[in-house]
Coordinates of C-alpha atoms in Angstrom, one line a residue:
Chain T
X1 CA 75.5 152.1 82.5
X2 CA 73.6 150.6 85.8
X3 CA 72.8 152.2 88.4
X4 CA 74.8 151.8 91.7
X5 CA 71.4 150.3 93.1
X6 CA 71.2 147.8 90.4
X7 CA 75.1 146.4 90.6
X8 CA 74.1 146.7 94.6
X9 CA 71.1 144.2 94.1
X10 CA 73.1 142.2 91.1
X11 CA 75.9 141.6 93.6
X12 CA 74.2 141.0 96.1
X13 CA 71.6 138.0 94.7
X14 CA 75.4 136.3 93.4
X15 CA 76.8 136.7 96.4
X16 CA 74.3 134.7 98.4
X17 CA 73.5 132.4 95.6
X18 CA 77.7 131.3 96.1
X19 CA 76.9 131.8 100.0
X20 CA 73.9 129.5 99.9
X21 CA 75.5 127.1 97.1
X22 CA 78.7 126.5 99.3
X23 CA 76.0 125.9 102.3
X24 CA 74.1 123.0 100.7
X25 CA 77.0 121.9 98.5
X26 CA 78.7 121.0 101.5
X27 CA 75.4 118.7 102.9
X28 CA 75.2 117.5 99.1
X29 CA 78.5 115.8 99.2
X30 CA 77.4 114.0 102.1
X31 CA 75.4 111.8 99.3
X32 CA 78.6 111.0 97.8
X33 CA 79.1 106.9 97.6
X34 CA 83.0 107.9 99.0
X35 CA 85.4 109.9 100.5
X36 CA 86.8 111.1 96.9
X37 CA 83.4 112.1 95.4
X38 CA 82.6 113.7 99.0
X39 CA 85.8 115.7 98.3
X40 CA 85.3 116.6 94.5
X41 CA 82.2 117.8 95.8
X42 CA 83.5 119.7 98.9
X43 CA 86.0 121.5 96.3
X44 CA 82.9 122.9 94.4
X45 CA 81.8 124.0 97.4
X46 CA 84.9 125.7 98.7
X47 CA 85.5 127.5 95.4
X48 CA 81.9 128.9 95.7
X49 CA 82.8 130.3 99.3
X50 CA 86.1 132.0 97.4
X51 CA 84.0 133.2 95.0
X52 CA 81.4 134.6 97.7
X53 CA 84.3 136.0 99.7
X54 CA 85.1 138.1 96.3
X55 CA 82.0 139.3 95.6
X56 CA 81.6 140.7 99.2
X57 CA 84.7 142.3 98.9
X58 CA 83.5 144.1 95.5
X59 CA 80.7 145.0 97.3
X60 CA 82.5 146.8 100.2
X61 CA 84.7 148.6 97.9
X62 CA 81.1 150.1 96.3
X63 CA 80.5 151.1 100.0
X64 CA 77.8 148.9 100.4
X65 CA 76.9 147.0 103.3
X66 CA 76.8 143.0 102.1
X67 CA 74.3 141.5 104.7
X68 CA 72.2 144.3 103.5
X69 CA 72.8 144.0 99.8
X70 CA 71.8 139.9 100.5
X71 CA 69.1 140.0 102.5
X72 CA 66.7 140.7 99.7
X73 CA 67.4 137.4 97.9
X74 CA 68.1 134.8 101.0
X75 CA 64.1 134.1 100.9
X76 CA 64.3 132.9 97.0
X77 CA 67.3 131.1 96.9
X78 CA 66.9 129.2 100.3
X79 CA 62.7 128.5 98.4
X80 CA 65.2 127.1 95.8
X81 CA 67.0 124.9 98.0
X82 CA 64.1 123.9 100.1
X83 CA 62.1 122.9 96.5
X84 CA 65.3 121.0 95.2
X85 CA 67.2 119.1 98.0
X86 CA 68.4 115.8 96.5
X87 CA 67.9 112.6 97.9
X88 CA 70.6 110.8 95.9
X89 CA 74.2 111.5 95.3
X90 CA 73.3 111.4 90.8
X91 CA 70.7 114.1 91.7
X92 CA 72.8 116.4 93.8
X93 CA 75.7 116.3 91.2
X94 CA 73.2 116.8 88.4
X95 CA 72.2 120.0 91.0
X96 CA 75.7 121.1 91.3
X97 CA 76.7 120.8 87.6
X98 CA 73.1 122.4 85.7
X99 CA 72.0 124.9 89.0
X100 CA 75.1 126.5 88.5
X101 CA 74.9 126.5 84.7
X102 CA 71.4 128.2 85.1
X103 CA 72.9 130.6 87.5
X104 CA 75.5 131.4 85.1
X105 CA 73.3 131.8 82.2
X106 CA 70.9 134.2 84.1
X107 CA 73.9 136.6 85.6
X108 CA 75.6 136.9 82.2
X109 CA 72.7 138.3 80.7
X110 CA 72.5 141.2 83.2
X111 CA 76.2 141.3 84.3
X112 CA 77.2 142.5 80.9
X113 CA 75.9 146.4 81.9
X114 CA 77.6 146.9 85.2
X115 CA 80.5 148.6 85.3
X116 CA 83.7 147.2 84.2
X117 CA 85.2 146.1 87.0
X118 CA 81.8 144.3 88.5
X119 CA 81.3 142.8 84.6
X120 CA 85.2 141.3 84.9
X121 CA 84.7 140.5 88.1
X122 CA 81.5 138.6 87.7
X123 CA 82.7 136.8 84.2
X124 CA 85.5 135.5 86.3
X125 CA 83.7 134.2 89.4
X126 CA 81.7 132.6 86.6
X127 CA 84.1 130.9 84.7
X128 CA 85.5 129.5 88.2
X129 CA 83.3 127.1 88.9
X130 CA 83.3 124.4 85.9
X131 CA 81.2 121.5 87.8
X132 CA 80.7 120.0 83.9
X133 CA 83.3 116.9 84.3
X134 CA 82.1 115.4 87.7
X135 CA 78.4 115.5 86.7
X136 CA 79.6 114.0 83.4
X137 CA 81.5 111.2 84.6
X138 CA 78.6 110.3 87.1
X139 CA 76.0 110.8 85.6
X140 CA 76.9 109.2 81.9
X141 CA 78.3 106.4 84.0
X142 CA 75.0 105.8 85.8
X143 CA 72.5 105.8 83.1
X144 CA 75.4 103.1 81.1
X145 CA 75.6 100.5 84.4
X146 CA 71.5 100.9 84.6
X147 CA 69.3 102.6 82.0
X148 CA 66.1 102.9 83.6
X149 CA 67.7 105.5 86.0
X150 CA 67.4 107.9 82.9
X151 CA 63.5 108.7 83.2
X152 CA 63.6 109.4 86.7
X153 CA 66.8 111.7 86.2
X154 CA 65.3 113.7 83.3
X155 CA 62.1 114.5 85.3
X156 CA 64.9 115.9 88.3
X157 CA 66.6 117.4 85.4
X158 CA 63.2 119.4 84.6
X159 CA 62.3 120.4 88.0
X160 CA 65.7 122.2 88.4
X161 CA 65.0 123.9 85.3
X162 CA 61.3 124.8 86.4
X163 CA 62.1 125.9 90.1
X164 CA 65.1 128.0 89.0
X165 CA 62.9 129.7 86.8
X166 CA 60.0 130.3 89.2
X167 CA 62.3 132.0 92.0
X168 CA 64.2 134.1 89.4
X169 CA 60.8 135.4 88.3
X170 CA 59.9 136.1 91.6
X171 CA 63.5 137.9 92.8
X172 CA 62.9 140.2 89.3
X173 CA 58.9 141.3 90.2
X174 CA 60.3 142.4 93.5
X175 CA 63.3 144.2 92.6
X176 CA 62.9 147.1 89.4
X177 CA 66.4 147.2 89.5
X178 CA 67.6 144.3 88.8
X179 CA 64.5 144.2 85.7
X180 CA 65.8 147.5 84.7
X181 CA 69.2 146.1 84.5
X182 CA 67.7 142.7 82.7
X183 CA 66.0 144.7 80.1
X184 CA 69.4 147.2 79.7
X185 CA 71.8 144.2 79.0
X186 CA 69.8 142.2 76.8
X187 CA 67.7 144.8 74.7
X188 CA 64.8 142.7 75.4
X189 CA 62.3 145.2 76.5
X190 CA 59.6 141.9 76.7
X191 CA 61.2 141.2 79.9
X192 CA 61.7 137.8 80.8
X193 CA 59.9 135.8 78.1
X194 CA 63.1 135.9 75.8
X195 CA 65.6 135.3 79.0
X196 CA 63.6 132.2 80.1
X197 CA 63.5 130.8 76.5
X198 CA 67.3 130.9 76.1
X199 CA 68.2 130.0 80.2
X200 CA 66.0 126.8 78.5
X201 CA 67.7 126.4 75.5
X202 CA 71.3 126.1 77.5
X203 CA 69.7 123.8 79.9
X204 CA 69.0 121.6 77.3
X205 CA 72.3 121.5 76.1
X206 CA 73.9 120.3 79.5
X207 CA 71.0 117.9 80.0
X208 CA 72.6 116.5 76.6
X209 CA 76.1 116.5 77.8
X210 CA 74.7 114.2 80.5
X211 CA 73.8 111.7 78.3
X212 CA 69.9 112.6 78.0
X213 CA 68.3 112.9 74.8
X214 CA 66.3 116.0 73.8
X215 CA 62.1 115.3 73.5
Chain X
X1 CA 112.9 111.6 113.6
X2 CA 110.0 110.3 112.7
X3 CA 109.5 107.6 110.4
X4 CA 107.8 107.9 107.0
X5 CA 104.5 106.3 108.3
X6 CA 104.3 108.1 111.3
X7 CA 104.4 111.1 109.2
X8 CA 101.9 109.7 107.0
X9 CA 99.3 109.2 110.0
X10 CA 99.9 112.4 111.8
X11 CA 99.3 114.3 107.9
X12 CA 96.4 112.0 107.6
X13 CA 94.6 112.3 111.2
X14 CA 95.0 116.1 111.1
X15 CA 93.9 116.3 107.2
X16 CA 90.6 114.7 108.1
X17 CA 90.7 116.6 110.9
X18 CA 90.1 119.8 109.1
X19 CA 87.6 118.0 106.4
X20 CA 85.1 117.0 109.0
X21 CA 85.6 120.2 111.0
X22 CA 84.8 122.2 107.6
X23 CA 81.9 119.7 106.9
X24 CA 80.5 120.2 110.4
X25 CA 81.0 123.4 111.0
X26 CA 79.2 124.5 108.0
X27 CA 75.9 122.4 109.6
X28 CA 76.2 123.9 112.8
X29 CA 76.4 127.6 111.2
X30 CA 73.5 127.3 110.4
X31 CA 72.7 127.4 114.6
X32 CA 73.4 131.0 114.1
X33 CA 71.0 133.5 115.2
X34 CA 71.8 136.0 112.1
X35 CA 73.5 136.2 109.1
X36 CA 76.5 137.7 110.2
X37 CA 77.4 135.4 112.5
X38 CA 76.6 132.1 110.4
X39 CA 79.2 134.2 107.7
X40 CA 81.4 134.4 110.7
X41 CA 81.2 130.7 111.5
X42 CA 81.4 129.5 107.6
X43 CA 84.5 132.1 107.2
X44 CA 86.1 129.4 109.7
X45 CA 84.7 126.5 108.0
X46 CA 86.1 127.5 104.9
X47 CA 89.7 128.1 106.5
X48 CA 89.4 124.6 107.7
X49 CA 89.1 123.5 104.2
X50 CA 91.9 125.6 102.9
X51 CA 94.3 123.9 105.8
X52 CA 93.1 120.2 104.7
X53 CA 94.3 121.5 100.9
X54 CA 97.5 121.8 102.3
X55 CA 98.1 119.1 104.4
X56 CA 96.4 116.8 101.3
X57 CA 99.4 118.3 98.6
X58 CA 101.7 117.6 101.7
X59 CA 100.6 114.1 101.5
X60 CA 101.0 113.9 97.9
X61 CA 104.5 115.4 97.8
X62 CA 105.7 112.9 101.0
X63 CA 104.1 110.1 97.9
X64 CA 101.2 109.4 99.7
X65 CA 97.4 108.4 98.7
X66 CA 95.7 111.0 100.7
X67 CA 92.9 109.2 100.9
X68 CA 93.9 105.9 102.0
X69 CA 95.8 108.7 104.5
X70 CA 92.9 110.1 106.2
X71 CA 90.9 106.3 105.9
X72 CA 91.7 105.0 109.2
X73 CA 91.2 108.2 110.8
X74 CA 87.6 108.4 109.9
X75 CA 85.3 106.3 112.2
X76 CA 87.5 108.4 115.0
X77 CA 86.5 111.7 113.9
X78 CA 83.0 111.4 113.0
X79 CA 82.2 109.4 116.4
X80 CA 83.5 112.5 118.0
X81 CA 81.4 115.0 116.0
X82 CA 78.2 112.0 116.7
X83 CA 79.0 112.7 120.2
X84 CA 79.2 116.5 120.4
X85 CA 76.8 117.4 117.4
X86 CA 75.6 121.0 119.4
X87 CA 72.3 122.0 119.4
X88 CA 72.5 125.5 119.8
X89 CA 74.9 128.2 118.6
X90 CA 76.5 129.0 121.7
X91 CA 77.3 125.3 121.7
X92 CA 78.4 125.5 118.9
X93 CA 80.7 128.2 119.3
X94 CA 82.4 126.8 122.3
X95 CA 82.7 123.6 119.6
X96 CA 84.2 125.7 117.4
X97 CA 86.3 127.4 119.3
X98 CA 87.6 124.3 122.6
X99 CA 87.3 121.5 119.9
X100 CA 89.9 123.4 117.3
X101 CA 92.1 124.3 120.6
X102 CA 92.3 120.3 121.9
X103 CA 93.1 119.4 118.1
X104 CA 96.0 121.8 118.4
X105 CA 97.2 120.8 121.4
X106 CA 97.2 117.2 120.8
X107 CA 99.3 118.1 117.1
X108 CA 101.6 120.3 118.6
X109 CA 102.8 117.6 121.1
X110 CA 103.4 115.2 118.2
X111 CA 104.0 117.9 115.5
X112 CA 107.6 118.3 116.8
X113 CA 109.4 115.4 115.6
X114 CA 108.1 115.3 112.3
X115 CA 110.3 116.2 109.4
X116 CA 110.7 120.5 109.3
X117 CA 108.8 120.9 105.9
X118 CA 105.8 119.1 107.7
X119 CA 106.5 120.5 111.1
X120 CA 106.7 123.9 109.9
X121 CA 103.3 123.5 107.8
X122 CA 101.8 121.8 111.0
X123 CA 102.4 124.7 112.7
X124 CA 101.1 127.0 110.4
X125 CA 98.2 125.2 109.8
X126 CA 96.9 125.3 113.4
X127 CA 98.0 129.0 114.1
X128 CA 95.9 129.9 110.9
X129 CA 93.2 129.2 112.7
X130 CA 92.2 131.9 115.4
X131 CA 88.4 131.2 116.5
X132 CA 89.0 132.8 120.0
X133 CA 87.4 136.2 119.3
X134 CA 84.2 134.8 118.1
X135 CA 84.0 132.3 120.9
X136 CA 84.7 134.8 124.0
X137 CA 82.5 137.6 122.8
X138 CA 79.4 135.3 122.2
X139 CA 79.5 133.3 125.7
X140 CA 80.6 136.0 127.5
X141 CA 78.1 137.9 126.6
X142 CA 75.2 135.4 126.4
X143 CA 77.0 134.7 130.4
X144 CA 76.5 138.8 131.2
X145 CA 72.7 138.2 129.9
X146 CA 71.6 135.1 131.9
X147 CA 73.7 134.0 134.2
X148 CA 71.9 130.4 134.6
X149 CA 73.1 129.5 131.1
X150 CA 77.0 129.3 132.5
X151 CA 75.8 125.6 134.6
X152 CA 74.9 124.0 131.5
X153 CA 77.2 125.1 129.1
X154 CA 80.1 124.6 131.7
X155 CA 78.9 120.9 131.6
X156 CA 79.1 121.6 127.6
X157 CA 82.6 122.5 127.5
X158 CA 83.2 119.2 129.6
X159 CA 81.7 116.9 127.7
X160 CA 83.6 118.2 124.8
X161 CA 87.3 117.8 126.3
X162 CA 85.7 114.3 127.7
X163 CA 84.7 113.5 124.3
X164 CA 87.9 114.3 123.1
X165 CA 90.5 112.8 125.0
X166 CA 88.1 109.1 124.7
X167 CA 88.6 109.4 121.2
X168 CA 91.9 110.5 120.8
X169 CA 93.0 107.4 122.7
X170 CA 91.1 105.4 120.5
X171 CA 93.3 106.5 118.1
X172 CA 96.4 106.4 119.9
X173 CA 95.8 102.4 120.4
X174 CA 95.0 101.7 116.9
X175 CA 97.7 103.4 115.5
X176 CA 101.5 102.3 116.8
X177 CA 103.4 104.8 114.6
X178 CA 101.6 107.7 116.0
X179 CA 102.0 106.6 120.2
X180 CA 105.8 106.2 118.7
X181 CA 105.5 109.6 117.6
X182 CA 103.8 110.6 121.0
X183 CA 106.6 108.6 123.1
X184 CA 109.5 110.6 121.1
X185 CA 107.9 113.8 120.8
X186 CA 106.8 114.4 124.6
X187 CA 109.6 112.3 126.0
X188 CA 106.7 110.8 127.9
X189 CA 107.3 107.2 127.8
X190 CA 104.4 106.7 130.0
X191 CA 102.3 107.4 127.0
X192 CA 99.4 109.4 127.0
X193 CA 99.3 110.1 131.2
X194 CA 101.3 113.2 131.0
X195 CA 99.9 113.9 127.9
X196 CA 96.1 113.7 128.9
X197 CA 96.9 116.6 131.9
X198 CA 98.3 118.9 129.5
X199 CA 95.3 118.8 127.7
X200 CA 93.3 119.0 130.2
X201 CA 95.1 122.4 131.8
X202 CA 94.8 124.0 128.3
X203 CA 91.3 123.5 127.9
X204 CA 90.6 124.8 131.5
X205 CA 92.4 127.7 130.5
X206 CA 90.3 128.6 127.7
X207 CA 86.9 127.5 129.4
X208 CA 87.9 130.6 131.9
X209 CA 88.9 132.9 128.8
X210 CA 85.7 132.1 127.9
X211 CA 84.3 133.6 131.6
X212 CA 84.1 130.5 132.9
X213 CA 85.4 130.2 136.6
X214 CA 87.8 127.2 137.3
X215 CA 86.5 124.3 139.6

């Protein structure tokens, strides 16, 4: 079982990662080509908010403060932000749809060794958020109506992939418990060599989903 | 009562009403001096995007595209927020907080005539949203701190019910079934006269909740 410290630190990183996802979800949808993409946007972002509102809540009934319990994190996942703003409406839905799914991947693997109520808690904000059928629809749709869009897209596709992994590397050298807990839940007492190759691995499934071809 | 359309309008007006309030409120959040108070300022965006879910099924179950709805409502509202986009948080505050109390004003004069399913959600809509507390304990105590900061954001609070008023009878032109509305709601067949000086006295009223002194 985790330490109190480490589900602290766990719920705390999720909690401003929905906090800071609503935030630029919301200045995404702006990209959108019309009032019904904006919205199927803004619904992604207002189910992160939800989910952020849960999360604090979960942290309160642990008795800890939540500004305190985010404030370690809002430098790495605002560096994420700042290092992957879209400048077209294809690459903030392909943002919305594979940032979360790298999310996801990373808080499963250390969610599973909180306690139960934080684990359900977590699996269900997590299953919440199912961004798969907008990016699909746009995306697939793009690349059909005008294939040379593809290249650039994977390349955006990669840099998601690569900055996610650079600030989640840098949240888990500054906080032990939040490694401890990494190492706990998956058994992998290499760290994060195995957890990078798998977040990968998913990431190039959804890149497939959206119509891109593995190589 | 009103007629279908009129309904239709007044649904669709206050529906993107609360989408661009939630879309804008979220930007100027980020105005806040901490993260407290940007959590406090999102917690109202994100109400605002509850209260536009509702009015939206509303729409659907009156048979209604809520999109082609909100459509003509659009250049109205976003000239507004153009016009009165703040540039600092206690601006944005009194946005928040004068801005949402004109909008309720204004749909509570017309509110009243609609059918009671719509009425009644009308009216829970706009008491669902209570930014009162926020507003008076920031400018009155930024007011206690430095004095000189009451001229300019007196002018503030102006320009806001200015702002306001010039675009709700932009509106009010365009759109025949909601003056109807207007006319048999308020009685008022002088049109928006009356309707303009109840406004006005409401908004002074909060400007001197706020610590302002009237004159």
């Amino acid at each position: 079982m985790a330490s109190v410290d480490a589900v602290v630190d766990l719920l705390g990183v999720l909690a401003y990662g929905e906090l800071s996802g609503f935030d630029h979800l919301v200045d995404d949808a702006r990209l959108a080509p019309e009032l019904t993409s904006r919205v199927a946007m803004s619904d992604v972002a207002a189910s992160d908010y939800a989910n952020y509102q849960r999360l604090v809540a979960r942290l309160g009934a642990l008795g800890a403060d939540p500004f305190a319990a985010m404030t370690p994190f809002v430098a790495a996942l605002e560096g994420y932000h700042a290092l992957t703003a879209p400048s077209t409406w294809l690459e903030a839905v392909m943002k919305a749809y594979l940032g979360d799914g790298l999310a996801g991947d990373f808080y499963r693997e250390v969610a599973a060794f909180a306690d139960g109520e934080t684990a359900a808690l977590i699996d269900d904000v997590l299953r919440a958020s199912d961004r798969a059928e907008l990016a699909v629809a746009e995306v697939r749709g793009a690349i059909v109506i005008d294939p040379s869009v593809a290249g650039r897209l994977a390349l955006w596709g990669r840099r998601l992939v690569g900055e996610a992994i650079s600030q989640t590397q840098h949240v888990l050298a500054e906080r032990d418990s939040l490694m401890l807990l990494l190492v706990e839940g998956t058994g992998d007492v290499a760290g994060t060599a195995g957890l990078i190759t798998r977040i990968t691995e998913r990431h190039e499934k959804r890149m497939e989903l959206l119509g891109f071809t593995p190589g």
